Amino acid sequence: MTELAYEDFTPGRVFDLGTTVVDRDEMLAFSRRFDPQPFHVDEEAGAASIFGRLAASGWFTAALWMRAYADGVLARATSVGSPGGDEIRWPAPVFAGDELRATMEVLEARRSRSRPGLGLVRLRALLHRGDELVYSSTFTGMFGTRDAQ
Amino acid sequence: MTELAYEDFTPGRVFDLGTTVVDRDEMLAFSRRFDPQPFHVDEEAGAASIFGRLAASGWFTAALWMRAYADGVLARATSVGSPGGDEIRWPAPVFAGDELRATMEVLEARRSRSRPGLGLVRLRALLHRGDELVYSSTFTGMFGTRDAQ
């Protein structure tokens, strides 16, 4: 259950979170509900946009990374949530059918001064399509320490 | 259609994007698909967590703001997308039934040096429950200039 505690998030450690394929119907349903800009919901508008094709909402892309992180790390970690992040980037558009590889890298880790038993870990989220980066984010995860379990 | 061009995003301008009520079923469906951490999918786990109750995924909260922004601004703007942001914060948990007010503030605006006809606008996204801030984000929006329309 909790094989990953604060102490296991050592700076430089990289987690491979596996691959996910962008499902066209789900991508469109997400856009229609949360981000109905023409280039996210209409093929022709996508083709005429700077993306060149119908493109995923960046928030859908972020959500796909989140699921990979939840499955690959959080499901076996002492996570207690996240207060937020410092960066979110969509350097290239994501398209239906893309296979994306999710990774997570530990940037920094420190024990909480105000909350004993808790550590704050700065993490870098990445999604690649082949060699091309399509999503990156830097955020803070809060994890229980092993001695507090 | 495009009543809001780059020139209309003047620093300090605030857009009221209206209110949205957090639907419990949709909140749960989102968590199950994209962020299935126990405190996002299970009442008891939520009650035992630092949130004190079943809490929304922060990505669901972000997506709710995005929809309000798409409806209130982007649907009548010359938007061509966003390369990303510099900050994302969830200072308080969001719960089913919450009524959230979305606003957007223009922080900075400058014309693109590399792409004539395009302007880059730094925007601040906010969601409040009453007086309490539950979500904030700072990001860049790209908008066509009026003279390029």
Coordinates of C-alpha atoms in Angstrom, one line a residue:
Chain A
M1 CA 0.0 0.0 0.0
T2 CA 2.5 2.6 1.1
E3 CA 5.8 1.4 -0.3
L4 CA 6.7 4.9 -1.3
A5 CA 7.1 7.3 1.6
Y6 CA 8.7 10.8 1.7
E7 CA 12.1 9.2 2.1
D8 CA 11.8 7.4 -1.2
F9 CA 11.4 10.6 -3.2
T10 CA 15.1 11.4 -3.6
P11 CA 16.2 14.2 -5.9
G12 CA 17.0 12.9 -9.4
R13 CA 14.9 9.8 -9.1
V14 CA 12.8 9.3 -12.2
F15 CA 9.6 7.3 -12.4
D16 CA 8.4 5.8 -15.7
L17 CA 4.6 6.0 -15.5
G18 CA 4.0 4.1 -18.7
T19 CA 2.1 5.0 -21.9
T20 CA -1.4 6.2 -22.7
V21 CA -3.1 6.5 -26.0
V22 CA -5.3 9.6 -26.6
D23 CA -8.8 8.4 -27.3
R24 CA -10.6 10.6 -29.8
D25 CA -14.1 10.3 -28.3
E26 CA -12.9 11.0 -24.8
M27 CA -10.7 13.9 -26.0
L28 CA -13.7 15.4 -27.7
A29 CA -16.1 14.9 -24.8
F30 CA -13.6 16.6 -22.5
S31 CA -13.3 19.5 -24.8
R32 CA -17.0 19.9 -25.3
R33 CA -17.6 20.0 -21.5
F34 CA -14.6 21.9 -20.3
D35 CA -12.8 23.7 -23.1
P36 CA -15.1 24.2 -26.1
Q37 CA -12.8 26.4 -28.2
P38 CA -13.4 25.7 -31.9
F39 CA -9.9 24.1 -32.5
H40 CA -10.7 21.6 -29.6
V41 CA -14.1 20.5 -30.8
D42 CA -14.2 20.9 -34.6
E43 CA -12.0 19.2 -37.2
E44 CA -12.1 22.1 -39.6
A45 CA -11.5 24.7 -37.0
G46 CA -8.6 22.6 -35.8
A47 CA -7.1 22.3 -39.3
A48 CA -7.4 26.1 -39.7
S49 CA -5.7 26.8 -36.3
I50 CA -2.1 27.1 -35.4
F51 CA -2.3 23.5 -34.3
G52 CA -3.0 22.3 -37.9
R53 CA -5.4 19.6 -36.7
L54 CA -8.1 19.0 -34.1
A55 CA -6.1 19.3 -30.8
A56 CA -6.6 18.2 -27.3
S57 CA -7.4 20.7 -24.6
G58 CA -4.3 21.2 -22.5
W59 CA -6.3 20.3 -19.4
F60 CA -7.2 16.9 -20.9
T61 CA -3.5 16.4 -21.5
A62 CA -2.7 17.4 -17.9
A63 CA -5.5 15.0 -16.7
L64 CA -4.0 12.1 -18.6
W65 CA -0.6 12.7 -16.9
M66 CA -2.4 12.9 -13.5
R67 CA -4.0 9.5 -14.1
A68 CA -0.6 7.9 -15.0
Y69 CA 0.9 9.5 -11.8
A70 CA -2.0 8.3 -9.7
D71 CA -1.6 4.7 -11.0
G72 CA 2.1 4.6 -11.1
V73 CA 3.1 6.4 -7.9
L74 CA 0.2 7.7 -5.7
A75 CA -1.6 4.3 -5.4
R76 CA 1.4 3.0 -3.5
A77 CA 2.6 6.2 -1.8
T78 CA 1.9 8.1 1.4
S79 CA 0.5 11.1 -0.6
V80 CA -1.7 13.6 1.2
G81 CA -2.3 15.9 -1.7
S82 CA -0.7 18.9 -3.5
P83 CA -0.9 22.6 -2.8
G84 CA -0.1 23.4 -6.4
G85 CA 2.7 24.0 -8.9
D86 CA 5.0 26.6 -10.4
E87 CA 4.9 25.8 -14.0
I88 CA 2.6 24.2 -16.6
R89 CA 3.6 24.1 -20.3
W90 CA 2.1 22.7 -23.5
P91 CA 5.0 23.0 -25.9
A92 CA 3.3 21.0 -28.7
P93 CA -0.3 20.1 -29.4
V94 CA -1.7 16.7 -28.6
F95 CA -3.8 14.8 -31.2
A96 CA -6.2 11.9 -31.2
G97 CA -4.4 8.6 -31.4
D98 CA -1.1 9.9 -30.0
E99 CA 0.8 7.5 -27.7
L100 CA 2.2 9.5 -24.8
R101 CA 4.8 8.4 -22.3
A102 CA 4.4 9.8 -18.8
T103 CA 7.4 10.3 -16.5
M104 CA 7.9 12.0 -13.2
E105 CA 11.2 13.3 -11.8
V106 CA 12.0 14.3 -8.3
L107 CA 13.6 17.7 -8.2
E108 CA 13.8 18.6 -4.5
A109 CA 12.7 17.2 -1.1
R110 CA 12.5 18.7 2.4
R111 CA 10.7 17.9 5.6
S112 CA 7.9 20.2 6.6
R113 CA 8.9 22.5 9.4
S114 CA 5.3 23.1 10.5
R115 CA 4.0 19.5 10.2
P116 CA 6.2 16.7 11.6
G117 CA 5.7 13.5 9.7
L118 CA 5.2 15.3 6.4
G119 CA 7.6 16.1 3.6
L120 CA 7.3 18.4 0.6
V121 CA 8.6 17.1 -2.7
R122 CA 9.1 19.2 -5.8
L123 CA 8.2 17.1 -8.8
R124 CA 8.5 17.5 -12.5
A125 CA 5.7 16.0 -14.7
L126 CA 6.5 15.1 -18.3
L127 CA 4.6 13.7 -21.3
H128 CA 6.4 12.8 -24.5
R129 CA 5.2 11.7 -27.9
G130 CA 8.3 9.9 -29.1
D131 CA 11.1 12.3 -28.4
E132 CA 8.8 15.3 -28.5
L133 CA 7.8 16.9 -25.2
V134 CA 4.1 17.8 -25.2
Y135 CA 3.4 18.6 -21.6
S136 CA 5.5 19.6 -18.6
S137 CA 4.6 20.8 -15.1
T138 CA 6.5 21.4 -11.9
F139 CA 4.5 21.0 -8.7
T140 CA 4.8 20.1 -5.0
G141 CA 3.6 16.8 -3.6
M142 CA 3.1 16.2 0.1
F143 CA 4.0 12.8 1.4
G144 CA 4.0 11.2 4.9
T145 CA 7.4 10.3 6.2
R146 CA 8.3 6.6 6.8
D147 CA 8.8 7.2 10.5
A148 CA 5.3 8.6 10.8
Q149 CA 3.6 5.6 9.3
Chain B
M1 CA -17.8 36.8 -32.7
T2 CA -14.5 38.6 -32.0
E3 CA -15.4 41.5 -29.9
L4 CA -12.4 41.0 -27.7
A5 CA -9.1 41.3 -29.5
Y6 CA -5.6 41.7 -28.0
E7 CA -6.1 45.5 -27.6
D8 CA -9.0 44.8 -25.2
F9 CA -6.9 42.9 -22.7
T10 CA -5.6 45.9 -20.8
P11 CA -3.7 45.3 -17.6
G12 CA -6.0 45.6 -14.6
R13 CA -9.1 44.7 -16.5
V14 CA -11.2 42.1 -14.6
F15 CA -13.7 39.8 -16.2
D16 CA -16.5 38.3 -14.1
L17 CA -17.0 34.8 -15.5
G18 CA -20.1 34.0 -13.5
T19 CA -20.7 31.1 -11.0
T20 CA -20.8 27.4 -11.3
V21 CA -22.0 24.8 -8.9
V22 CA -19.9 21.6 -8.3
D23 CA -22.0 18.6 -9.4
R24 CA -21.2 15.7 -7.1
D25 CA -21.7 13.0 -9.8
E26 CA -19.5 14.8 -12.3
M27 CA -16.9 15.5 -9.7
L28 CA -16.7 11.8 -8.8
A29 CA -16.7 10.7 -12.4
F30 CA -13.8 13.0 -13.1
S31 CA -11.8 11.7 -10.1
R32 CA -12.5 8.1 -11.0
R33 CA -11.2 8.6 -14.5
F34 CA -8.3 11.0 -14.0
D35 CA -7.3 11.3 -10.3
P36 CA -8.5 8.2 -8.3
Q37 CA -6.8 9.0 -5.1
P38 CA -8.9 7.7 -2.1
F39 CA -9.8 11.2 -0.8
H40 CA -11.2 12.1 -4.3
V41 CA -13.3 9.0 -4.8
D42 CA -14.4 7.7 -1.4
E43 CA -16.4 9.6 1.3
E44 CA -14.7 7.9 4.2
A45 CA -11.2 8.4 2.9
G46 CA -12.1 12.0 2.2
A47 CA -13.3 12.4 5.8
A48 CA -10.1 10.9 7.1
S49 CA -7.9 13.1 4.9
I50 CA -6.5 16.6 5.5
F51 CA -9.5 17.8 3.5
G52 CA -12.0 16.6 6.0
R53 CA -14.5 15.6 3.3
L54 CA -14.6 14.0 -0.1
A55 CA -12.8 16.7 -2.1
A56 CA -12.6 17.5 -5.8
S57 CA -9.5 16.8 -7.9
G58 CA -7.6 20.0 -8.4
W59 CA -7.7 19.3 -12.1
F60 CA -11.5 19.2 -12.1
T61 CA -11.5 22.6 -10.3
A62 CA -9.1 23.9 -13.0
A63 CA -11.3 22.5 -15.7
L64 CA -14.4 24.2 -14.2
W65 CA -12.6 27.5 -14.4
M66 CA -11.5 26.8 -18.0
R67 CA -15.2 26.3 -19.0
A68 CA -16.2 29.6 -17.4
Y69 CA -13.3 31.3 -19.2
A70 CA -14.2 29.7 -22.5
D71 CA -17.8 30.8 -22.2
G72 CA -17.2 34.3 -20.8
V73 CA -14.2 35.4 -22.8
L74 CA -12.8 33.0 -25.4
A75 CA -16.1 32.5 -27.2
R76 CA -16.0 36.2 -28.3
A77 CA -12.2 36.7 -28.5
T78 CA -9.4 36.3 -31.0
S79 CA -7.8 33.6 -28.9
V80 CA -5.4 31.2 -30.7
G81 CA -4.4 29.2 -27.6
S82 CA -2.0 29.2 -24.7
P83 CA 1.6 28.0 -24.3
G84 CA 1.1 27.5 -20.6
G85 CA 1.3 29.2 -17.2
D86 CA 3.6 30.0 -14.3
E87 CA 1.6 29.1 -11.3
I88 CA -1.3 26.9 -10.3
R89 CA -2.6 26.8 -6.7
W90 CA -5.3 25.0 -4.8
P91 CA -5.3 26.9 -1.5
A92 CA -8.5 25.2 -0.2
P93 CA -10.3 22.0 -1.1
V94 CA -13.5 22.1 -3.2
F95 CA -16.5 20.1 -2.3
A96 CA -19.7 18.8 -4.0
G97 CA -22.4 21.5 -4.0
D98 CA -19.9 24.4 -3.7
E99 CA -20.9 27.5 -5.6
L100 CA -17.8 28.9 -7.2
R101 CA -17.3 32.3 -8.7
A102 CA -14.9 32.6 -11.6
T103 CA -13.0 35.7 -12.4
M104 CA -10.1 36.6 -14.7
E105 CA -7.7 39.5 -14.4
V106 CA -5.4 40.9 -17.0
L107 CA -1.8 41.2 -15.6
E108 CA 0.3 42.2 -18.5
A109 CA 0.1 42.5 -22.3
R110 CA 2.6 42.8 -25.1
R111 CA 2.7 42.4 -28.8
S112 CA 4.6 39.4 -30.1
R113 CA 8.0 40.3 -31.6
S114 CA 8.2 37.2 -33.8
R115 CA 4.5 37.1 -34.9
P116 CA 2.9 40.3 -36.1
G117 CA -0.8 40.4 -35.5
L118 CA -0.5 38.5 -32.3
G119 CA -0.3 39.6 -28.7
L120 CA 0.7 37.8 -25.5
V121 CA -1.4 38.5 -22.4
R122 CA -0.6 37.3 -18.9
L123 CA -3.8 36.4 -17.1
R124 CA -4.7 35.5 -13.6
A125 CA -7.5 32.9 -13.1
L126 CA -9.4 32.8 -9.8
L127 CA -12.2 30.7 -8.3
H128 CA -13.7 31.8 -5.0
R129 CA -16.3 30.1 -2.7
G130 CA -17.7 33.2 -1.1
D131 CA -14.7 35.2 0.1
E132 CA -12.4 32.1 0.1
L133 CA -10.0 31.6 -2.7
V134 CA -10.0 27.9 -3.8
Y135 CA -8.1 28.1 -7.1
S136 CA -5.7 30.5 -8.8
S137 CA -3.5 30.2 -11.8
T138 CA -1.3 32.6 -13.9
F139 CA -0.9 31.8 -17.5
T140 CA -0.3 33.3 -20.9
G141 CA -3.1 33.8 -23.5
M142 CA -2.3 34.5 -27.2
F143 CA -4.8 36.8 -29.0
G144 CA -5.0 38.2 -32.4
T145 CA -4.7 42.0 -32.6
R146 CA -7.6 44.1 -33.9
D147 CA -5.6 45.4 -36.8
A148 CA -4.9 41.9 -38.0
Q149 CA -8.6 40.9 -38.1

